[in-house]
PDB file of C-alpha atoms in Angstrom:
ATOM      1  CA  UNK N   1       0.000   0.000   0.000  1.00 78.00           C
ATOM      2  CA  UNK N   2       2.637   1.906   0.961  1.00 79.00           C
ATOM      3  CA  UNK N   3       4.445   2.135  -2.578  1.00 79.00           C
ATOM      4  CA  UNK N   4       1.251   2.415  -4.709  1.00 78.00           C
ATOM      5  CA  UNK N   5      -1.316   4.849  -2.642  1.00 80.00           C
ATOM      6  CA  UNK N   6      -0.225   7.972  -4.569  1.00 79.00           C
ATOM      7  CA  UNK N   7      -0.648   6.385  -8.122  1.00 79.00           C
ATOM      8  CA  UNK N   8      -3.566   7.496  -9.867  1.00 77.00           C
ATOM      9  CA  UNK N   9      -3.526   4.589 -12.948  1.00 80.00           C
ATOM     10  CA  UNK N  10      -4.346   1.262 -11.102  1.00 81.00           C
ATOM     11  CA  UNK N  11      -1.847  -0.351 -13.744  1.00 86.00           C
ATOM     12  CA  UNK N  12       0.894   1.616 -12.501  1.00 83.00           C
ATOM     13  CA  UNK N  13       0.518   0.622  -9.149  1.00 82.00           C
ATOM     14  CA  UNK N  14       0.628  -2.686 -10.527  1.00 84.00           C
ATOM     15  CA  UNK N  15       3.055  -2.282 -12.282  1.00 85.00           C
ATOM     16  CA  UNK N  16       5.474  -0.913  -9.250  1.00 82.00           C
ATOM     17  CA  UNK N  17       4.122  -3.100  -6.746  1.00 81.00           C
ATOM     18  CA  UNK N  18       5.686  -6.158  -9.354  1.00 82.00           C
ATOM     19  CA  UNK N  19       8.840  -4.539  -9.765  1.00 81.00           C
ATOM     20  CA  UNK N  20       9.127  -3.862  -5.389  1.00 77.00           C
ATOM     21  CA  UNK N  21       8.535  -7.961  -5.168  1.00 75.00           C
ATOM     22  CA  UNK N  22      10.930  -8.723  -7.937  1.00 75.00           C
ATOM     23  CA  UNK N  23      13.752  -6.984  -6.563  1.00 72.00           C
ATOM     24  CA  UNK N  24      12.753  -7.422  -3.134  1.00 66.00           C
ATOM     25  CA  UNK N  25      12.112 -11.183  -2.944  1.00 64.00           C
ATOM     26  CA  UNK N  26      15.174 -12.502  -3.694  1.00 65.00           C
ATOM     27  CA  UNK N  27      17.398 -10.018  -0.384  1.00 68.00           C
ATOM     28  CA  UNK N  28      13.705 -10.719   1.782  1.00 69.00           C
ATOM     29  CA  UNK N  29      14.074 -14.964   0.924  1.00 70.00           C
ATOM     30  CA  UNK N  30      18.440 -14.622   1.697  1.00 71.00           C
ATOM     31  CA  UNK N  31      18.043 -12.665   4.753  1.00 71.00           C
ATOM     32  CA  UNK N  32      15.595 -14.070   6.276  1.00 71.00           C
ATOM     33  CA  UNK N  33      17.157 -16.995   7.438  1.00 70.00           C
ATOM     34  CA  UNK N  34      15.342 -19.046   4.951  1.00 71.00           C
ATOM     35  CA  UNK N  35      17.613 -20.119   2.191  1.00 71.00           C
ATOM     36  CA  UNK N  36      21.150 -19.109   4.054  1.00 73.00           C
ATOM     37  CA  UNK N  37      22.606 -19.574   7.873  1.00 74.00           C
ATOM     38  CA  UNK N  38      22.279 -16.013   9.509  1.00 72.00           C
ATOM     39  CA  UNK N  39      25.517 -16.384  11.157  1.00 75.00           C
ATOM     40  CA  UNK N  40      27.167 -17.301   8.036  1.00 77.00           C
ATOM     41  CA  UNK N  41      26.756 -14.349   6.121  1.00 77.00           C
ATOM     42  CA  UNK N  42      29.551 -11.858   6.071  1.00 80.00           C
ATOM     43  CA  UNK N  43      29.818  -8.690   8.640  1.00 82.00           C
ATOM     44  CA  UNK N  44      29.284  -6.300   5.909  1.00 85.00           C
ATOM     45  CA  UNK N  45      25.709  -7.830   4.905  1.00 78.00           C
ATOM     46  CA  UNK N  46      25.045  -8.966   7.765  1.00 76.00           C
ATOM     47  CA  UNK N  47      22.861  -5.410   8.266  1.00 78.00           C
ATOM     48  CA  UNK N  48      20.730  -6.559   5.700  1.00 77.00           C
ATOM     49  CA  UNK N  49      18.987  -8.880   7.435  1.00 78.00           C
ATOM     50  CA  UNK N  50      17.357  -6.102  10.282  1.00 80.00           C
ATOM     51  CA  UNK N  51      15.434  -4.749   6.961  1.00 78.00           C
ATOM     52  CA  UNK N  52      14.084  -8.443   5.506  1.00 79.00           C
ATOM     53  CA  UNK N  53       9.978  -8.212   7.112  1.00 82.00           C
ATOM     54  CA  UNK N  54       9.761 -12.286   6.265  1.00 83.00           C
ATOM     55  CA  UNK N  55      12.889 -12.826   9.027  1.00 84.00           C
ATOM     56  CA  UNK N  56      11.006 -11.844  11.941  1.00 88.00           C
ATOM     57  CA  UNK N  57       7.883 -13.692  11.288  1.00 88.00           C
ATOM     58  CA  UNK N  58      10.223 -16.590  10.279  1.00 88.00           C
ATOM     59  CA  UNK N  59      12.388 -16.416  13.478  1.00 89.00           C
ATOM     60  CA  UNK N  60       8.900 -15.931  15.251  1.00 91.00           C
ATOM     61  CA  UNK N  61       7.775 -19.357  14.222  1.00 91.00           C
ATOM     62  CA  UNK N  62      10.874 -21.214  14.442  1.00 90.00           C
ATOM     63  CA  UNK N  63      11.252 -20.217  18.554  1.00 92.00           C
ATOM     64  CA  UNK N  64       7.259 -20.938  18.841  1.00 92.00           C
ATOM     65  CA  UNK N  65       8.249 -24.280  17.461  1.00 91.00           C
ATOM     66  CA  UNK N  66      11.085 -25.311  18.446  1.00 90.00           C
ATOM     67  CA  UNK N  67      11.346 -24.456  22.049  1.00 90.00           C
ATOM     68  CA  UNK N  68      11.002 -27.768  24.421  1.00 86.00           C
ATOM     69  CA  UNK N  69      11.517 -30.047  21.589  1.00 85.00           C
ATOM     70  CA  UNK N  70      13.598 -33.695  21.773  1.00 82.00           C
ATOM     71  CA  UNK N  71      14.594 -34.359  18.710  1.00 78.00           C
ATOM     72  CA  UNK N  72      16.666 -37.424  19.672  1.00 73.00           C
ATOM     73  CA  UNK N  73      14.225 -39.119  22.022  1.00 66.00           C
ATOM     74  CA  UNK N  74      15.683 -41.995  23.964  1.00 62.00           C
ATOM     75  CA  UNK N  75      18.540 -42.852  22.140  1.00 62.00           C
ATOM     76  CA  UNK N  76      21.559 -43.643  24.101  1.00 58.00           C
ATOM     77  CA  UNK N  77      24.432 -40.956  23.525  1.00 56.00           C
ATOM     78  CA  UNK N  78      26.710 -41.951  25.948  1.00 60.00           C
ATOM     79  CA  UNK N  79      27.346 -38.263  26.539  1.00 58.00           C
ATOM     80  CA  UNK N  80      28.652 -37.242  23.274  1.00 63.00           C
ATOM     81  CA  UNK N  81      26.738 -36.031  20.058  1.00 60.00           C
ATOM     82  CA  UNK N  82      28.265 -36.651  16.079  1.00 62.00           C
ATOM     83  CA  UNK N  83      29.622 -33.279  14.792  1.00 63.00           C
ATOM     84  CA  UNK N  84      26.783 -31.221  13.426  1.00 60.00           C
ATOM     85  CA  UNK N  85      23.791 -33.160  15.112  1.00 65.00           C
ATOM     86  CA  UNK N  86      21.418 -31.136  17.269  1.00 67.00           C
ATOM     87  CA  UNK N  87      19.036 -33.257  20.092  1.00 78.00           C
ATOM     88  CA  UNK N  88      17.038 -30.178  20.996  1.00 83.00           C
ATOM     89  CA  UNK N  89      14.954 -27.530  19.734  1.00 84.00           C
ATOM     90  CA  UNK N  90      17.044 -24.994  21.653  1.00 87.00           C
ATOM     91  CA  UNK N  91      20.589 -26.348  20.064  1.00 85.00           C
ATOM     92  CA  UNK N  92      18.745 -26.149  16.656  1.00 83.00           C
ATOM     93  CA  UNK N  93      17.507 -22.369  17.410  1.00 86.00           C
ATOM     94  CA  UNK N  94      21.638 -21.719  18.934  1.00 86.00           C
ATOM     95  CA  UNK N  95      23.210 -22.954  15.785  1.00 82.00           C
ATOM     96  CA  UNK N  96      20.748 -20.907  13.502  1.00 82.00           C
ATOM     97  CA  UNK N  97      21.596 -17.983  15.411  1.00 82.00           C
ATOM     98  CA  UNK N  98      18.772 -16.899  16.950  1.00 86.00           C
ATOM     99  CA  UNK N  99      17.587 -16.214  20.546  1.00 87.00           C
ATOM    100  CA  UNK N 100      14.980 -18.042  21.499  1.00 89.00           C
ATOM    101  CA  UNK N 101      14.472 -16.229  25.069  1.00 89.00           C
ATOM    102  CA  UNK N 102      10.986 -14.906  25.964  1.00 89.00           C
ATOM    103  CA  UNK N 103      12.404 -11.443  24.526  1.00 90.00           C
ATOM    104  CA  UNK N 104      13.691 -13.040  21.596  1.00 88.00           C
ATOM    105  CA  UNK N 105      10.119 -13.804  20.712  1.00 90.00           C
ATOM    106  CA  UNK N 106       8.604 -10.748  21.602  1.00 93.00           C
ATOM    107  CA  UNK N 107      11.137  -8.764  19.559  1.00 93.00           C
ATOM    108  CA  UNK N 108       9.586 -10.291  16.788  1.00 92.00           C
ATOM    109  CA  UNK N 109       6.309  -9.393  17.385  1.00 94.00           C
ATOM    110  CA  UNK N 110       6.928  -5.931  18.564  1.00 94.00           C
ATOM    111  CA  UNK N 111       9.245  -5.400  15.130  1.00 93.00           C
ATOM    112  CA  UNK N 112       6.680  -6.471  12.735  1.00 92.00           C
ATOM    113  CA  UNK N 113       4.349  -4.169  14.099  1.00 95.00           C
ATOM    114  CA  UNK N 114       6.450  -1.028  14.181  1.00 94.00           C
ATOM    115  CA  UNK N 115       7.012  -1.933  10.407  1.00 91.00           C
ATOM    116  CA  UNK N 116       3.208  -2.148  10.091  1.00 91.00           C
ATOM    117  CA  UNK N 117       2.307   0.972  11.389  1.00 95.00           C
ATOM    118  CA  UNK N 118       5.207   2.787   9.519  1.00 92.00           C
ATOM    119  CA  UNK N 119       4.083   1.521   6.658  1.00 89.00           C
ATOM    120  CA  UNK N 120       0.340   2.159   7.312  1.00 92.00           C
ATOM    121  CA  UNK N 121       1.296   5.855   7.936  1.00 93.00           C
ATOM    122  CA  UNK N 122       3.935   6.019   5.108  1.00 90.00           C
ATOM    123  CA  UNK N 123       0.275   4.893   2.827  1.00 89.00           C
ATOM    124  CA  UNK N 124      -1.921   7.265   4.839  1.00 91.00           C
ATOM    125  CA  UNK N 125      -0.033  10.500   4.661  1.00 91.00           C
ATOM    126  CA  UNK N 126       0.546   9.407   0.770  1.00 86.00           C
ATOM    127  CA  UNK N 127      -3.091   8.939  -0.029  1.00 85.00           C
ATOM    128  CA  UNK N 128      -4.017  12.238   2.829  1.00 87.00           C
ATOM    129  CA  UNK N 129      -1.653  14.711   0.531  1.00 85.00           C
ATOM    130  CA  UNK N 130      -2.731  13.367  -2.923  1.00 79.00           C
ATOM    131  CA  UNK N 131      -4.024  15.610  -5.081  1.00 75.00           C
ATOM    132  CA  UNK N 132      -8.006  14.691  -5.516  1.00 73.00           C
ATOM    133  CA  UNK N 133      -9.524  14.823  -8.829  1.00 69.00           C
ATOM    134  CA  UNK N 134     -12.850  17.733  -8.360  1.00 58.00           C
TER     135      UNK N 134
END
């Protein structure tokens, strides 16, 4: 809403709201966590991922999930775990990067709503000072 509320041709806003997803999917799908570690990614992108909106419903999901989970059941480890091999939800959530405190999930929350409303008011002050047609 936010990119197309001052267009006055409902193709253009078409048009631009296509282009925003095109060139916006692809950073949104790497930075969210999705298709690429967080903690891999170098220093200087690793920025990128504070503007991706899909990350913090993502990383909202994954600690509602994966919290309290036993992913190894009651097979005998003998104290040690193979390289790379996770038994809880909470080791899964560490090596993804992500905190999975009561904060962690609530930082979530609380970001994808600030990003609502700025975009809500970014549309509303758009269509507000828009020239009408009389």
């Amino acid at each position: 809403m936010a990119i197309s509320a001052d267009q006055s041709v409902v193709a253009i806003a078409n048009i631009f709201m296509t282009i925003a997803f095109v060139f916006r999917c692809l950073p949104y799908q790497i930075f969210s966590g999705l298709l690429v570690n967080l903690p891999s990614i170098v220093e200087w992108l690793a920025w990128f991922q504070y503007l991706s909106i899909p990350r913090y419903g993502l990383t909202a999901l994954q600690i509602n999930e994966f919290v309290g989970l036993q992913f190894c059941g009651d097979i005998p480890l003998n104290g040690t775990l193979p390289p790379g091999m996770t038994c809880t939800g909470e080791d899964f959530l560490k090596n993804q990067g992500i905190d999975y405190t009561t904060w962690g999930l609530w930082q979530n929350h609380v970001a994808l709503a600030i990003m609502t409303v700025i975009f809500l008011l970014i549309a509303y002050f758009k269509l507000r000072f828009t020239k009408k047609f009389t």
